[in-house]
């Protein structure tokens, strides 16, 4: 047991300590800024980087994922509390929402609803992740340039920011650009690449202090108390008002985190688990809610910072929470001196790297099909212009529609004919337009029995106009155990049409679930004796039996 736990946690690397220190430093201004933007007490955003980060990193199946406050979760939480008529600065309300969101995440993990995320297409997730990265960038434009862009959606804000370049503050802009330049120069040295973010932060911050540059500092957002987060009791009276809101916050957090696993694979080669990540984030929120934290989830930006700073094991996230607690406790006043343009410049780098990292997926989706490209673009636009809970729902609907369209287009009938050279093998081909009288025709149903594909399948069935003494064998081996009822309706219509012309239909290789359904709906009586031949261990055995039955039936008919 102890050895298994040791393997699961892994051995911390020296680079994890540096990564944890950098990520912990980032958590001070970024967490406070996200909380302040959403109208919360900035210190609650700061504390979201302590307990949730430690608990989430210790339990997450995506090793490098950092669990903490994100801009999307902060804005969604503020919207939920406001809609419920609750004060977003009340500690009891925040604790209640955070714990409830964590419980929802845990329930989803227990019910193994992580499988639902597998139905979200790569196109939708690419659009969603790129939109979130753009949100990260637009969220720090004011810090980087001193001008706060106007508008209700991110694309409009980006355009407004570019259109008002004359209103950018020179000092803030130069500090942000200098920070990015130092980062770029540090990355040119391979040995400094892992700590380029930390070098840029320290060098730029020291330069601002030495030169006395007049820019906004962390202390201008809020005072950092030299104390660890204390116990925060939830307000149980707020529970009925936050039931729906807690689900919305949980979905936003889980949807953001779902894109981290594919983007940041585990360095040890182990596989991540969406359900495992659900549980980890749930535990992080339940624990964090008791210690003054805002709702948290897998943070794409903070994970990007950790990875860029050299994270190699889950201990990087643990160290980030510990380092943040130590920094707050020991030298909070020093952390207050970090210039906001420095943070803004480095977050621009992180957001840019996230978008750049998605370039291959974007190109792949654009080259795949117009439907996939359309789903990606619509999800991206929704993520940048709608509340995230609505964007998530839209993305899920788009994924479902994309799946339905692809399933319907994939369905087909394949004709099987004997190889004249061997007499045993089966060759594939196109189905005939009509059934030849007095002969056996074999078709293989290649589909998932989805109702949307039935019109296509019915149109491909050979016409039974002159099918006297003809037998159609339909191989149903690939049909799921629980097919659509539309399959039964199509088969019944075809059986009646064949019967009226003196022909017959035999189903070969039917799975047990399909056999039960056909029997329960009475289709077995329409097909007659030996009209349904169940699947067997030998793949082609039911087909051979069906051919023998068909030939015997044809031979036994009167001339």
XYZ file of C-alpha atoms in Angstrom:
559
model
C 0.000 0.000 0.000
C 2.748 2.408 0.961
C 4.786 1.472 -2.124
C 1.740 1.995 -4.373
C 1.138 5.425 -2.855
C 4.803 6.316 -3.347
C 4.642 5.358 -7.031
C 1.433 7.336 -7.443
C 2.856 10.501 -5.905
C 6.226 10.151 -7.604
C 9.531 11.632 -6.490
C 9.824 15.428 -6.647
C 12.446 16.843 -9.015
C 14.612 19.905 -8.337
C 12.859 21.720 -11.181
C 9.507 21.172 -9.393
C 10.668 23.435 -6.578
C 11.482 26.256 -8.983
C 8.248 25.686 -10.857
C 6.283 25.758 -7.611
C 7.958 29.015 -6.597
C 7.176 30.673 -9.948
C 3.583 29.395 -9.959
C 3.115 30.477 -6.355
C 4.325 33.980 -7.195
C 1.984 34.124 -10.176
C -0.893 33.091 -7.951
C -0.561 36.278 -5.931
C -1.372 38.896 -8.563
C -3.342 36.667 -10.928
C -5.608 35.178 -8.261
C -6.218 38.576 -6.695
C -6.877 40.156 -10.088
C -9.389 37.483 -11.117
C -11.227 37.842 -7.824
C -11.259 41.639 -8.042
C -12.532 41.620 -11.644
C -15.508 39.497 -10.555
C -16.269 41.676 -7.521
C -14.918 39.327 -4.838
C -12.529 40.100 -2.012
C -9.102 39.837 -3.740
C -7.687 37.907 -0.783
C -10.173 35.074 -1.480
C -8.614 34.732 -4.930
C -5.196 34.628 -3.301
C -6.230 31.829 -0.946
C -7.601 29.821 -3.898
C -3.989 29.071 -4.771
C -3.182 27.430 -1.417
C -5.424 24.577 -0.233
C -7.085 23.786 -3.609
C -3.696 23.672 -5.351
C -2.220 21.298 -2.774
C -5.232 18.950 -2.577
C -5.851 19.029 -6.319
C -2.243 18.252 -7.234
C -1.992 15.396 -4.737
C -5.123 13.665 -6.067
C -5.323 14.600 -9.759
C -4.802 11.988 -12.479
C -3.461 14.698 -14.811
C -0.136 15.028 -13.049
C 0.809 18.621 -13.942
C -2.661 20.174 -13.688
C -2.826 23.052 -11.198
C -6.211 23.498 -9.501
C -6.978 27.085 -8.543
C -9.167 30.062 -9.390
C -9.630 30.913 -13.068
C -11.148 33.997 -14.663
C -14.021 31.933 -16.093
C -14.874 30.374 -12.722
C -14.611 33.737 -10.970
C -16.971 35.424 -13.432
C -19.406 32.491 -13.389
C -19.419 32.405 -9.570
C -20.139 36.119 -9.400
C -23.004 35.711 -11.861
C -24.447 32.785 -9.879
C -24.361 34.636 -6.559
C -25.820 37.804 -8.074
C -28.658 35.873 -9.743
C -29.406 34.248 -6.400
C -29.510 37.666 -4.706
C -26.555 36.838 -2.455
C -23.634 39.103 -1.524
C -20.499 37.931 -3.431
C -18.263 39.325 -0.677
C -19.952 37.374 2.114
C -17.581 34.636 3.287
C -20.416 32.257 4.156
C -21.977 32.527 0.693
C -18.625 31.931 -0.981
C -17.883 28.915 1.217
C -21.327 27.444 0.463
C -20.970 27.853 -3.311
C -17.416 26.474 -3.297
C -18.301 23.382 -1.267
C -21.476 22.732 -3.288
C -19.555 22.987 -6.561
C -17.045 20.499 -5.142
C -19.820 18.076 -4.174
C -21.266 18.276 -7.701
C -17.824 17.453 -9.117
C -17.473 14.495 -6.750
C -20.934 13.189 -7.697
C -20.039 13.400 -11.370
C -16.863 11.441 -10.664
C -18.730 8.760 -8.681
C -21.337 8.432 -11.454
C -18.443 8.267 -13.951
C -19.901 11.067 -15.998
C -16.436 11.879 -17.229
C -17.329 9.650 -20.164
C -19.660 12.436 -21.264
C -16.595 14.541 -22.053
C -15.506 11.906 -24.590
C -18.562 12.867 -26.639
C -17.250 16.413 -26.903
C -15.431 16.457 -30.219
C -11.861 17.579 -30.753
C -13.190 20.408 -32.922
C -15.361 21.749 -30.094
C -12.608 21.358 -27.477
C -10.131 23.127 -29.765
C -12.502 26.052 -30.184
C -13.238 26.125 -26.458
C -9.561 25.962 -25.400
C -8.563 28.660 -27.891
C -11.405 30.872 -26.683
C -10.328 30.409 -23.065
C -6.749 31.315 -24.021
C -8.071 34.494 -25.646
C -9.997 35.246 -22.457
C -6.768 34.897 -20.507
C -5.070 37.385 -22.834
C -7.875 39.949 -22.822
C -8.138 39.643 -19.042
C -4.662 41.182 -18.561
C -4.651 43.824 -21.308
C -5.294 46.541 -18.726
C -2.418 45.313 -16.557
C -0.070 45.187 -19.546
C -0.903 48.573 -21.092
C -2.866 50.568 -18.537
C -5.913 50.801 -20.835
C -9.027 48.820 -19.913
C -10.791 47.699 -23.121
C -14.533 48.213 -23.310
C -17.179 45.800 -24.577
C -19.292 42.848 -23.529
C -17.365 40.156 -25.392
C -13.703 39.312 -25.690
C -13.321 39.873 -29.422
C -14.868 43.329 -29.171
C -12.595 44.119 -26.220
C -9.554 43.044 -28.236
C -10.622 45.271 -31.114
C -11.317 48.185 -28.766
C -7.896 47.724 -27.148
C -6.149 47.863 -30.527
C -8.259 50.805 -31.683
C -7.261 52.861 -28.622
C -3.527 52.311 -28.815
C -3.082 56.032 -28.241
C -4.542 55.646 -24.751
C -2.084 53.002 -23.657
C 0.073 54.182 -20.763
C 3.666 54.398 -21.912
C 5.250 53.252 -18.649
C 3.041 50.180 -18.236
C 3.426 49.209 -21.899
C 7.212 49.525 -21.821
C 7.438 47.452 -18.631
C 5.266 44.709 -20.171
C 7.306 44.719 -23.390
C 10.575 44.657 -21.455
C 9.285 41.708 -19.419
C 8.424 39.788 -22.588
C 11.840 40.659 -24.051
C 13.679 39.372 -20.964
C 11.611 36.172 -21.108
C 12.457 35.713 -24.787
C 16.171 36.275 -24.187
C 16.239 33.862 -21.246
C 14.612 31.163 -23.378
C 17.444 31.421 -25.882
C 19.698 29.836 -23.255
C 18.712 26.193 -22.947
C 19.716 25.921 -19.281
C 17.570 28.956 -18.426
C 14.561 27.946 -20.512
C 12.721 26.260 -17.637
C 13.031 29.303 -15.364
C 12.616 32.001 -18.031
C 9.350 33.192 -16.481
C 10.897 33.546 -13.039
C 13.933 35.379 -14.452
C 11.689 37.776 -16.360
C 9.562 38.441 -13.280
C 12.525 39.100 -10.985
C 14.573 41.186 -13.447
C 11.621 43.340 -14.524
C 10.390 43.843 -10.951
C 13.844 44.864 -9.717
C 14.296 47.207 -12.685
C 10.963 48.928 -11.969
C 11.929 49.368 -8.303
C 15.419 50.712 -9.110
C 14.234 53.112 -11.815
C 11.233 54.217 -9.772
C 8.865 53.645 -12.695
C 5.324 54.742 -11.883
C 3.182 51.668 -12.584
C 0.461 49.808 -10.707
C 1.706 47.289 -8.141
C 0.041 44.281 -6.543
C -0.510 46.311 -3.370
C -2.693 48.698 -5.367
C -5.204 45.858 -5.827
C -5.370 44.804 -2.187
C -3.309 44.332 0.931
C -1.848 40.855 1.399
C -2.335 39.798 5.030
C 0.596 38.019 6.636
C -1.595 35.097 7.689
C -2.666 31.676 6.450
C -6.306 31.146 5.411
C -8.532 30.462 8.398
C -11.625 28.301 8.760
C -14.697 29.511 6.878
C -18.105 28.040 7.766
C -20.682 27.680 4.980
C -24.065 29.406 5.264
C -26.581 26.566 5.032
C -29.458 28.979 4.407
C -27.930 29.760 1.000
C -28.003 26.116 -0.167
C -31.492 26.179 -1.792
C -30.583 29.324 -3.736
C -27.350 27.887 -5.129
C -28.331 24.396 -6.307
C -28.476 25.258 -10.002
C -25.607 27.724 -9.738
C -23.294 25.157 -8.163
C -23.876 22.855 -11.132
C -23.057 25.715 -13.533
C -19.815 26.548 -11.708
C -18.854 22.855 -11.609
C -19.482 22.444 -15.347
C -17.389 25.495 -16.177
C -14.520 24.231 -14.037
C -14.715 20.689 -15.392
C -14.963 21.802 -19.015
C -11.870 23.981 -18.627
C -9.955 21.155 -16.964
C -11.009 18.617 -19.610
C -8.779 20.343 -22.141
C -5.702 20.229 -19.900
C -5.149 16.452 -20.019
C -4.775 16.262 -23.820
C -2.737 19.489 -23.895
C -0.379 18.569 -21.040
C 0.322 14.792 -21.105
C 1.772 13.167 -18.008
C 5.612 13.192 -18.100
C 5.743 9.699 -16.578
C 3.735 8.251 -19.461
C 0.739 7.356 -17.304
C -2.745 7.992 -18.628
C -4.881 10.771 -17.239
C -8.506 10.142 -16.268
C -11.331 12.617 -16.632
C -13.242 10.982 -13.765
C -10.114 11.049 -11.624
C -9.672 14.742 -12.383
C -13.342 15.356 -11.528
C -12.802 13.767 -8.124
C -9.577 15.710 -7.531
C -11.221 19.038 -8.297
C -14.189 18.098 -6.130
C -11.940 17.354 -3.170
C -9.991 20.567 -3.798
C -13.179 22.644 -3.692
C -14.623 20.949 -0.621
C -11.333 21.469 1.232
C -10.768 24.972 -0.154
C -14.302 26.098 0.679
C -13.563 25.469 4.345
C -10.486 27.713 4.171
C -11.651 30.949 2.563
C -11.137 29.886 -1.052
C -13.220 30.817 -4.072
C -14.412 27.974 -6.356
C -11.505 26.406 -8.212
C -10.816 24.184 -11.168
C -8.050 23.063 -13.447
C -6.333 26.275 -14.575
C -5.005 26.320 -18.125
C -2.954 29.468 -17.505
C -1.485 28.371 -14.155
C -0.725 24.919 -15.551
C 0.983 26.601 -18.496
C 3.073 28.688 -16.099
C 4.027 25.587 -14.107
C 5.034 23.611 -17.196
C 6.970 26.530 -18.673
C 8.789 26.928 -15.358
C 9.967 23.306 -15.382
C 7.237 21.212 -13.687
C 7.969 17.491 -14.004
C 5.792 15.836 -11.339
C 2.600 16.546 -9.386
C 4.794 17.974 -6.623
C 5.169 21.175 -8.647
C 1.504 21.967 -7.951
C 1.889 21.006 -4.294
C 4.945 23.245 -3.962
C 3.056 26.112 -5.611
C 0.458 26.016 -2.830
C 3.079 25.627 -0.106
C 5.279 28.372 -1.579
C 2.302 30.713 -1.857
C 1.443 30.101 1.794
C 5.061 30.737 2.829
C 5.321 33.888 0.699
C 2.079 35.253 2.131
C 3.103 34.390 5.674
C 6.729 35.546 5.552
C 7.072 38.202 2.902
C 3.623 39.251 1.756
C 4.701 42.881 1.771
C 7.521 42.066 -0.682
C 5.122 40.269 -3.014
C 2.956 43.382 -2.945
C 5.734 45.180 -4.836
C 5.440 43.025 -7.988
C 4.375 45.374 -10.817
C 1.106 44.482 -12.509
C 2.523 45.184 -16.020
C 5.121 42.482 -15.339
C 2.369 40.004 -14.566
C 0.378 41.245 -17.542
C 3.303 40.746 -19.898
C 4.001 37.224 -18.686
C 0.332 36.212 -18.819
C 0.290 37.472 -22.423
C 3.193 35.107 -23.041
C 1.359 32.202 -21.399
C -1.863 32.883 -23.316
C 0.057 33.244 -26.564
C 1.864 29.955 -25.971
C -1.461 28.208 -25.289
C -2.877 29.457 -28.585
C 0.353 28.620 -30.414
C 0.244 25.135 -28.929
C -3.211 24.632 -30.475
C -2.104 25.599 -33.984
C -1.747 21.989 -35.155
C -5.206 21.069 -33.855
C -6.693 24.149 -35.508
C -5.131 23.284 -38.872
C -6.191 19.635 -38.500
C -9.813 20.578 -37.816
C -9.881 23.039 -40.721
C -8.592 20.326 -43.068
C -10.899 17.596 -41.752
C -14.346 18.791 -42.854
C -16.428 21.926 -43.102
C -18.703 20.629 -40.335
C -15.810 20.200 -37.905
C -14.415 23.606 -38.844
C -17.823 25.205 -38.345
C -18.225 23.578 -34.908
C -14.768 24.817 -33.850
C -15.420 28.377 -35.007
C -18.888 28.537 -33.435
C -17.554 27.224 -30.116
C -14.701 29.747 -30.200
C -17.125 32.608 -30.855
C -19.476 31.390 -28.125
C -16.616 31.150 -25.615
C -15.547 34.714 -26.342
C -19.027 36.270 -26.476
C -21.367 34.285 -24.203
C -21.315 33.342 -20.518
C -19.156 30.255 -20.265
C -21.938 28.023 -18.937
C -23.907 28.806 -22.098
C -20.848 28.272 -24.286
C -20.342 24.839 -22.721
C -23.951 23.839 -23.418
C -23.659 25.100 -26.992
C -20.422 23.154 -27.447
C -22.050 19.964 -26.149
C -25.003 20.424 -28.532
C -22.639 21.053 -31.447
C -20.694 17.896 -30.582
C -23.911 15.888 -30.483
C -25.061 17.259 -33.839
C -21.634 16.582 -35.316
C -21.761 12.993 -34.072
C -25.285 12.495 -35.439
C -24.331 13.854 -38.856
C -21.173 11.746 -39.061
C -22.979 8.591 -37.885
C -25.740 9.087 -40.445
C -23.245 9.685 -43.262
C -21.172 6.647 -42.319
C -24.029 4.112 -42.456
C -24.128 1.932 -45.587
C -24.985 -1.456 -47.012
C -22.169 -3.575 -48.486
C -22.853 -6.395 -50.919
C -21.060 -9.710 -50.231
C -20.468 -12.178 -53.091
C -18.571 -15.435 -53.287
C -15.051 -15.283 -54.682
C -15.306 -17.369 -57.878
C -11.626 -18.279 -57.612
C -11.861 -19.948 -54.192
C -15.563 -20.464 -53.664
C -15.085 -19.794 -49.941
C -13.997 -16.160 -49.519
C -16.401 -13.225 -49.661
C -15.833 -10.147 -51.811
C -17.364 -6.738 -51.131
C -19.176 -4.528 -53.596
C -22.084 -2.165 -54.156
C -25.623 -3.375 -53.363
C -27.824 -4.126 -56.385
C -30.637 -1.755 -57.331
C -33.194 -4.592 -57.194
C -33.339 -8.194 -56.033
C -32.887 -10.721 -58.834
C -35.721 -13.300 -58.726
C -34.882 -16.809 -57.604
C -31.439 -15.847 -56.280
C -29.735 -15.204 -52.936
C -28.414 -11.681 -52.274
C -26.192 -10.980 -49.262
C -25.819 -7.464 -47.777
C -23.804 -6.400 -44.733
C -25.266 -3.582 -42.604
C -22.390 -1.259 -41.655
C -23.838 1.260 -39.185
C -24.735 1.919 -35.555
C -28.538 1.651 -35.951
C -28.875 5.349 -35.197
C -32.333 6.604 -36.139
C -30.916 9.414 -38.279
C -29.255 6.898 -40.605
C -32.359 4.800 -41.304
C -33.592 6.889 -44.237
C -30.194 6.428 -45.899
C -30.187 2.675 -45.233
C -33.765 2.207 -46.456
C -32.942 4.007 -49.694
C -29.984 1.649 -50.262
C -32.043 -1.543 -49.865
C -32.654 -3.266 -53.234
C -36.148 -2.742 -54.662
C -38.369 -5.839 -54.194
C -40.481 -5.016 -57.280
C -39.852 -8.357 -59.035
C -38.432 -10.502 -56.234
C -40.303 -13.782 -56.888
C -38.400 -16.503 -55.089
C -35.627 -14.041 -54.104
C -33.948 -14.122 -50.694
C -32.103 -11.194 -49.138
C -29.706 -12.099 -46.329
C -28.959 -9.061 -44.190
C -25.881 -9.544 -41.998
C -26.519 -7.665 -38.727
C -23.317 -8.564 -36.893
C -22.299 -4.925 -36.341
C -25.652 -3.708 -34.987
C -25.479 -2.859 -31.237
C -27.296 -4.916 -28.620
C -29.770 -2.074 -28.097
C -30.609 -0.769 -31.571
C -32.957 2.051 -32.475
C -36.657 1.209 -32.837
C -36.383 2.812 -36.276
C -34.459 -0.305 -37.366
C -37.485 -2.462 -36.550
C -39.844 -0.192 -38.501
C -37.624 -0.229 -41.599
C -37.195 -4.017 -41.448
C -40.938 -4.585 -41.009
C -41.791 -2.450 -44.039
C -39.214 -4.274 -46.136
C -40.370 -7.734 -44.984
C -43.963 -6.912 -45.949
C -42.842 -5.585 -49.348
C -40.777 -8.719 -50.025
C -43.562 -11.029 -48.883
C -46.015 -9.348 -51.236
C -43.670 -10.123 -54.168
C -42.982 -13.715 -53.089
C -39.548 -13.049 -51.603
C -37.988 -13.505 -48.192
C -35.665 -11.736 -45.728
C -33.229 -13.529 -43.382
C -31.253 -11.742 -40.672
C -27.870 -13.311 -39.926
C -25.473 -12.698 -37.021
C -27.947 -10.845 -34.790
C -26.600 -9.996 -31.328
C -28.614 -11.189 -28.267
C -30.075 -7.750 -27.584
C -31.269 -7.424 -31.172
C -32.792 -10.914 -31.078
C -34.725 -10.045 -27.921
C -35.973 -6.795 -29.457
C -37.096 -8.464 -32.688
C -38.883 -11.156 -30.705
C -40.560 -8.649 -28.364
C -41.818 -6.552 -31.284
C -43.160 -9.584 -33.204
C -40.819 -9.214 -36.158
C -39.685 -12.824 -35.712
C -43.185 -13.961 -36.718
C -43.040 -11.821 -39.868
C -39.653 -13.310 -40.794
C -40.828 -16.878 -40.238
C -38.910 -19.957 -39.045
C -35.123 -19.557 -39.181
C -35.628 -15.928 -40.203
C -33.288 -14.769 -37.413
C -29.944 -16.522 -37.020
C -28.115 -15.373 -33.846
C -24.427 -14.474 -33.791
C -21.963 -17.260 -32.980
C -18.345 -17.502 -31.967
C -17.322 -18.242 -35.559
C -17.673 -14.981 -37.487
C -19.106 -16.328 -40.757
C -21.015 -19.326 -39.342
C -24.421 -17.529 -39.221
C -23.923 -16.286 -42.782
C -23.164 -19.799 -44.069
C -26.233 -21.148 -42.279
C -28.337 -18.342 -43.733
C -27.118 -19.122 -47.279
C -27.952 -22.809 -46.807
C -31.409 -21.923 -45.472
C -32.037 -19.520 -48.363
C -30.973 -22.018 -51.009
C -33.123 -24.709 -49.407
C -36.125 -22.347 -49.314
C -35.686 -21.424 -52.995
C -35.298 -25.066 -54.013
C -38.453 -26.021 -52.129
C -40.653 -23.457 -53.867
C -42.932 -24.634 -56.687
C -41.705 -23.789 -60.202
